[in-house]
Coordinates of C-alpha atoms in Angstrom, one line a residue:
M1 CA -68.1 -40.9 5.1
R2 CA -67.8 -43.0 2.0
V3 CA -65.9 -46.3 2.2
R4 CA -64.8 -48.3 -0.8
V5 CA -62.7 -51.3 -1.5
T6 CA -59.0 -50.5 -2.3
A7 CA -58.4 -50.4 -6.0
R8 CA -55.3 -52.5 -6.0
G9 CA -54.8 -52.7 -9.8
S10 CA -54.7 -49.0 -10.4
T11 CA -52.5 -48.4 -7.4
A12 CA -50.0 -51.1 -8.5
V13 CA -49.8 -49.5 -12.0
W14 CA -49.3 -46.1 -10.4
L15 CA -46.4 -47.4 -8.2
V16 CA -44.7 -49.1 -11.1
V17 CA -44.9 -45.8 -13.1
L18 CA -43.4 -44.0 -10.1
A19 CA -40.6 -46.5 -9.7
L20 CA -39.7 -46.3 -13.5
A21 CA -40.0 -42.5 -13.7
Q22 CA -37.8 -41.9 -10.7
A23 CA -35.3 -44.5 -11.9
A24 CA -35.2 -42.7 -15.3
A25 CA -34.8 -39.4 -13.5
F26 CA -31.8 -40.9 -11.6
L27 CA -30.2 -41.9 -14.9
V28 CA -30.7 -38.4 -16.4
V29 CA -29.1 -36.8 -13.3
W30 CA -26.2 -39.3 -13.4
R31 CA -25.5 -39.0 -17.1
Y32 CA -25.6 -35.2 -17.1
A33 CA -23.9 -34.4 -13.7
V34 CA -21.3 -37.1 -13.9
H35 CA -20.7 -37.9 -17.5
S36 CA -20.8 -34.5 -19.1
E37 CA -18.2 -31.7 -18.7
L38 CA -20.8 -29.0 -18.4
G39 CA -22.7 -31.0 -15.7
Q40 CA -19.5 -31.5 -13.7
W41 CA -18.7 -27.8 -14.0
I42 CA -22.1 -26.7 -12.7
D43 CA -21.9 -29.1 -9.8
T44 CA -18.4 -27.8 -8.9
V45 CA -19.5 -24.2 -9.2
A46 CA -22.4 -24.9 -6.7
L47 CA -20.0 -26.7 -4.4
T48 CA -17.5 -23.9 -4.5
G49 CA -20.3 -21.4 -3.7
N50 CA -20.8 -23.0 -0.3
Q51 CA -17.9 -20.9 0.9
I52 CA -20.2 -17.9 0.9
G53 CA -21.3 -17.4 4.5
Q54 CA -20.0 -20.8 5.5
D55 CA -18.5 -19.6 8.8
R56 CA -22.0 -18.7 10.1
I57 CA -23.6 -22.0 9.4
D58 CA -20.7 -24.4 9.9
G59 CA -21.7 -25.3 13.4
P60 CA -25.4 -26.3 12.7
V61 CA -24.4 -28.0 9.5
N62 CA -21.9 -30.3 11.3
T63 CA -24.4 -31.0 14.0
V64 CA -27.0 -32.2 11.5
L65 CA -24.5 -34.4 9.6
N66 CA -22.7 -35.8 12.6
A67 CA -26.0 -37.0 14.0
M68 CA -26.3 -39.5 11.2
S69 CA -24.2 -42.3 12.5
V70 CA -24.7 -46.1 11.9
V71 CA -25.9 -46.4 15.5
A72 CA -28.4 -43.6 15.1
L73 CA -29.7 -45.2 11.9
V74 CA -30.2 -48.6 13.6
A75 CA -32.0 -46.9 16.5
V76 CA -34.3 -44.8 14.3
T77 CA -35.1 -47.9 12.2
A78 CA -36.0 -49.8 15.4
V79 CA -38.3 -47.0 16.5
I80 CA -40.0 -46.9 13.1
G81 CA -40.5 -50.7 13.2
F82 CA -41.9 -50.4 16.8
I83 CA -44.4 -47.8 15.8
A84 CA -45.8 -50.1 13.1
L85 CA -45.8 -53.1 15.5
I86 CA -47.8 -51.3 18.2
R87 CA -50.3 -50.5 15.5
G88 CA -50.6 -54.2 14.8
R89 CA -49.0 -53.8 11.3
I90 CA -46.4 -56.5 11.1
A91 CA -46.1 -56.3 7.3
L92 CA -45.7 -52.5 7.5
A93 CA -42.9 -52.9 10.1
V94 CA -41.0 -55.3 7.8
T95 CA -41.6 -53.2 4.7
A96 CA -40.5 -49.9 6.3
T97 CA -37.3 -51.6 7.5
L98 CA -36.6 -53.1 4.1
L99 CA -37.1 -49.6 2.6
I100 CA -34.5 -48.1 4.8
V101 CA -32.0 -51.0 4.4
G102 CA -32.6 -51.3 0.7
A103 CA -32.2 -47.6 -0.1
N104 CA -29.0 -47.3 1.9
A105 CA -27.5 -50.5 0.4
T106 CA -28.4 -49.4 -3.1
T107 CA -26.7 -46.0 -2.5
Q108 CA -23.5 -47.6 -1.3
L109 CA -23.4 -50.0 -4.2
L110 CA -24.0 -47.2 -6.7
K111 CA -21.4 -45.0 -5.0
Y112 CA -18.7 -47.5 -5.3
G113 CA -19.8 -49.1 -8.5
L114 CA -20.3 -46.0 -10.7
V115 CA -17.3 -44.4 -12.4
R116 CA -16.8 -40.6 -12.5
P117 CA -14.7 -39.5 -15.6
D118 CA -12.1 -36.8 -14.9
F119 CA -12.7 -33.8 -17.2
G120 CA -10.2 -31.6 -15.3
V121 CA -13.1 -29.6 -13.9
D122 CA -12.5 -30.4 -10.2
P123 CA -8.8 -31.5 -9.8
E124 CA -8.9 -31.1 -6.0
R125 CA -11.5 -33.9 -5.7
A126 CA -10.5 -36.0 -8.7
A127 CA -8.8 -38.6 -6.6
V128 CA -11.9 -39.1 -4.5
G129 CA -13.8 -40.5 -7.5
N130 CA -17.6 -40.9 -7.6
S131 CA -19.6 -39.5 -4.8
L132 CA -23.1 -40.0 -6.2
P133 CA -25.5 -40.7 -4.5
S134 CA -25.0 -39.1 -1.1
G135 CA -25.1 -41.6 1.8
H136 CA -26.1 -39.1 4.5
T137 CA -28.9 -37.7 2.3
T138 CA -30.2 -41.2 1.6
V139 CA -30.3 -42.0 5.4
A140 CA -32.3 -38.9 6.1
A141 CA -34.8 -39.3 3.2
A142 CA -35.3 -43.1 3.7
V143 CA -36.0 -42.6 7.4
G144 CA -38.4 -39.7 6.7
V145 CA -40.4 -41.7 4.1
A146 CA -40.5 -44.8 6.3
L147 CA -41.7 -42.7 9.2
V148 CA -44.5 -41.3 7.1
L149 CA -45.6 -44.9 6.1
V150 CA -45.9 -46.1 9.7
L151 CA -47.4 -43.0 11.3
P152 CA -51.2 -43.0 12.0
R153 CA -53.3 -41.1 9.4
T154 CA -54.1 -38.3 11.9
V155 CA -50.5 -37.2 12.1
R156 CA -49.2 -38.4 8.8
A157 CA -49.5 -35.1 6.9
V158 CA -47.6 -33.2 9.7
G159 CA -45.0 -36.0 9.8
A160 CA -44.6 -35.6 6.0
F161 CA -43.8 -31.9 6.3
V162 CA -41.3 -32.5 9.2
A163 CA -39.7 -35.4 7.4
T164 CA -39.4 -33.4 4.2
A165 CA -37.8 -30.5 6.0
Y166 CA -35.4 -32.8 7.8
A167 CA -34.3 -34.6 4.7
A168 CA -34.0 -31.4 2.7
I169 CA -31.9 -29.8 5.4
A170 CA -29.7 -32.9 5.4
G171 CA -29.2 -32.7 1.7
V172 CA -28.4 -29.0 1.6
A173 CA -26.1 -29.6 4.6
T174 CA -23.9 -32.0 2.6
L175 CA -23.5 -29.3 0.0
S176 CA -22.9 -26.6 2.6
A177 CA -20.3 -28.7 4.4
G178 CA -18.5 -29.5 1.1
W179 CA -19.1 -33.2 1.5
H180 CA -21.2 -33.7 -1.6
R181 CA -22.1 -32.1 -4.9
P182 CA -25.8 -31.1 -5.4
S183 CA -26.4 -33.9 -7.9
D184 CA -25.4 -36.4 -5.2
A185 CA -28.2 -35.3 -2.9
V186 CA -30.8 -35.2 -5.7
A187 CA -29.8 -38.7 -6.8
A188 CA -30.1 -40.0 -3.2
Y189 CA -33.8 -38.7 -3.1
L190 CA -34.5 -40.5 -6.3
V191 CA -33.1 -43.8 -5.0
V192 CA -35.3 -43.5 -1.9
G193 CA -38.3 -42.6 -4.2
V194 CA -37.8 -45.8 -6.2
W195 CA -37.6 -47.9 -3.0
A196 CA -40.7 -46.2 -1.6
A197 CA -42.6 -47.3 -4.7
L198 CA -41.2 -50.8 -4.4
A199 CA -42.2 -50.8 -0.7
G200 CA -45.7 -49.8 -1.7
L201 CA -45.9 -52.7 -4.1
L202 CA -44.9 -55.1 -1.3
L203 CA -47.6 -53.6 1.0
L204 CA -50.2 -54.2 -1.7
I205 CA -49.1 -57.8 -2.1
T206 CA -49.4 -58.4 1.7
Q207 CA -52.7 -56.5 1.9
R208 CA -55.8 -58.5 2.7
E209 CA -58.5 -58.8 0.1
Q210 CA -61.1 -57.2 2.3
A211 CA -58.9 -54.2 3.3
Q212 CA -60.8 -51.0 2.9
V213 CA -59.8 -47.3 2.5
E214 CA -61.7 -44.1 3.1
S215 CA -61.3 -41.5 0.5
A216 CA -61.1 -38.8 3.2
D217 CA -57.8 -40.3 4.3
A218 CA -56.1 -39.1 1.2
H219 CA -53.8 -36.2 2.1
R220 CA -54.7 -34.0 -0.8
V221 CA -53.8 -30.6 0.7
A222 CA -50.5 -31.8 2.0
T223 CA -49.7 -33.5 -1.3
L224 CA -50.6 -30.4 -3.3
V225 CA -48.5 -28.1 -1.0
L226 CA -45.5 -30.3 -1.2
G227 CA -45.9 -31.1 -4.9
V228 CA -46.4 -27.5 -6.1
G229 CA -43.9 -26.1 -3.7
G230 CA -41.3 -28.7 -4.8
L231 CA -41.9 -28.1 -8.5
V232 CA -41.6 -24.3 -8.0
A233 CA -38.3 -24.8 -6.2
V234 CA -37.0 -27.2 -8.9
A235 CA -38.1 -24.6 -11.6
G236 CA -36.2 -21.9 -9.7
C237 CA -33.2 -24.2 -9.7
A238 CA -33.5 -24.8 -13.5
L239 CA -33.6 -21.0 -14.1
A240 CA -30.6 -20.4 -11.9
L241 CA -28.6 -23.1 -13.6
A242 CA -29.7 -21.9 -17.1
W243 CA -28.4 -18.5 -16.2
L244 CA -25.1 -20.0 -14.9
V245 CA -24.6 -21.9 -18.3
E246 CA -24.5 -18.5 -20.0
V247 CA -21.6 -17.3 -17.8
P248 CA -18.2 -17.5 -19.5
R249 CA -16.6 -20.8 -18.6
A250 CA -13.8 -20.5 -16.1
A251 CA -12.4 -22.5 -13.2
P252 CA -15.0 -22.3 -10.4
D253 CA -12.5 -20.8 -7.9
E254 CA -11.9 -18.0 -10.4
L255 CA -15.5 -17.0 -10.7
G256 CA -17.0 -13.9 -9.0
R257 CA -19.3 -14.0 -6.0
R258 CA -22.5 -13.7 -8.1
P259 CA -22.2 -16.9 -10.2
L260 CA -21.0 -18.8 -7.2
F261 CA -24.0 -17.7 -5.1
V262 CA -26.5 -18.4 -8.0
G263 CA -25.0 -21.9 -8.4
Y264 CA -25.1 -22.6 -4.7
A265 CA -28.6 -21.1 -4.0
G266 CA -30.1 -22.6 -7.1
S267 CA -28.8 -26.0 -6.3
A268 CA -30.0 -25.8 -2.7
A269 CA -33.5 -25.0 -4.0
G270 CA -33.3 -28.0 -6.4
I271 CA -32.2 -30.3 -3.6
A272 CA -35.1 -29.2 -1.3
G273 CA -37.6 -29.2 -4.2
T274 CA -36.7 -32.7 -5.2
M275 CA -37.3 -34.0 -1.7
A276 CA -40.6 -32.2 -1.5
V277 CA -41.8 -33.8 -4.9
V278 CA -40.6 -37.3 -3.8
M279 CA -42.6 -36.9 -0.5
A280 CA -45.7 -35.6 -2.4
L281 CA -45.6 -38.7 -4.6
V282 CA -45.4 -40.9 -1.5
L283 CA -48.5 -39.2 -0.1
T284 CA -50.5 -39.8 -3.3
S285 CA -50.9 -43.5 -2.5
V286 CA -50.0 -44.0 1.2
H287 CA -53.6 -44.0 2.3
R288 CA -54.2 -47.0 -0.1
L289 CA -51.1 -48.8 1.0
V290 CA -51.8 -48.5 4.7
P291 CA -55.6 -48.4 4.9
R292 CA -57.4 -47.5 8.0
Y293 CA -59.2 -50.8 8.0
K294 CA -57.0 -53.9 7.5
G295 CA -60.0 -56.1 6.9

C-alpha cells in the first residue's frame, strides 16, 4: 500500500475554497428565501404542505426533535471528545468540540441578528421574525460531522451515512413539525459546512510535519454515493420548485393539495440532498486531516 506525505498546501487551499463556497451558498439562500417575496412564498407553501399526512408522522417527528436538548448536546459532545481522546488525538478532540460549539453559536447569532422583512406572505408567523438558520438542524449536523471526524477510518464511511441520515431526518422533521421553513434547515447545513472546513484548517495547523496518509484511506465510494445522491436530490428539489413558481400566486392556505405536496416533498428532498453534499465534501479531505499515522 502506497504511503505518501500529506500535501498540506493543496488541502489547505481546498478547505478555504469549501469554506468560501458554502458561505456564498448561505448568502444566496438567505437573500432569496428571506429577502425576496417569491422566496418567502415558496418557503411558506412548503411549510403549509407539511399538513399532508402530518397525523401519521407527528409522533416520530416530535420524538426526534425533543431528543435534541441542551443536556443531550453536551453529553454527545463529551462522547465525541472522549472517542478522540482514547485514540490519542488531543487536537482532534478540541477541534471537534470547537466545531460543535462554533456552529451552534453562529446559528444563534445569525438567527437573532438577521432581519426578516414582512411581505405579507406569512402573516401567521410574521411576529416570530427571522428563523434562519434552524438551531435543531445545526445541532444534528454539527454532531454528525464531528462524529465522522473522530471515528476510526475503518468505520468512518458507515458513520458518515448514519450521520447524514440522522441530520437529514432532523432537518426534514423541523419542516414536518412546522417549526422551521426549508431554507432554515438548508442554511443550517451550510453553517456547519463552513465550520467543518475551518475545523479542517485547524487540524492541518496542529498536524505534525511527518504525519503521513495512505491514499487507500480516502473514502471515494462513500463520497461518490453521498455526493451524487445529494446532487440528484437537490436537482429534484430545483425542478419541483421551478414547477411551483409557474403556479398562479395565491395565499398558501388557499392552494390545492398538489402544489402543497410538490412544495413540501421538493423541499424535503432539497434538505436531505444538501446534507448529503455537505457530508460528501467533508469526506473528500478527512483522511488528510486525520491521517492514520500521526508521525
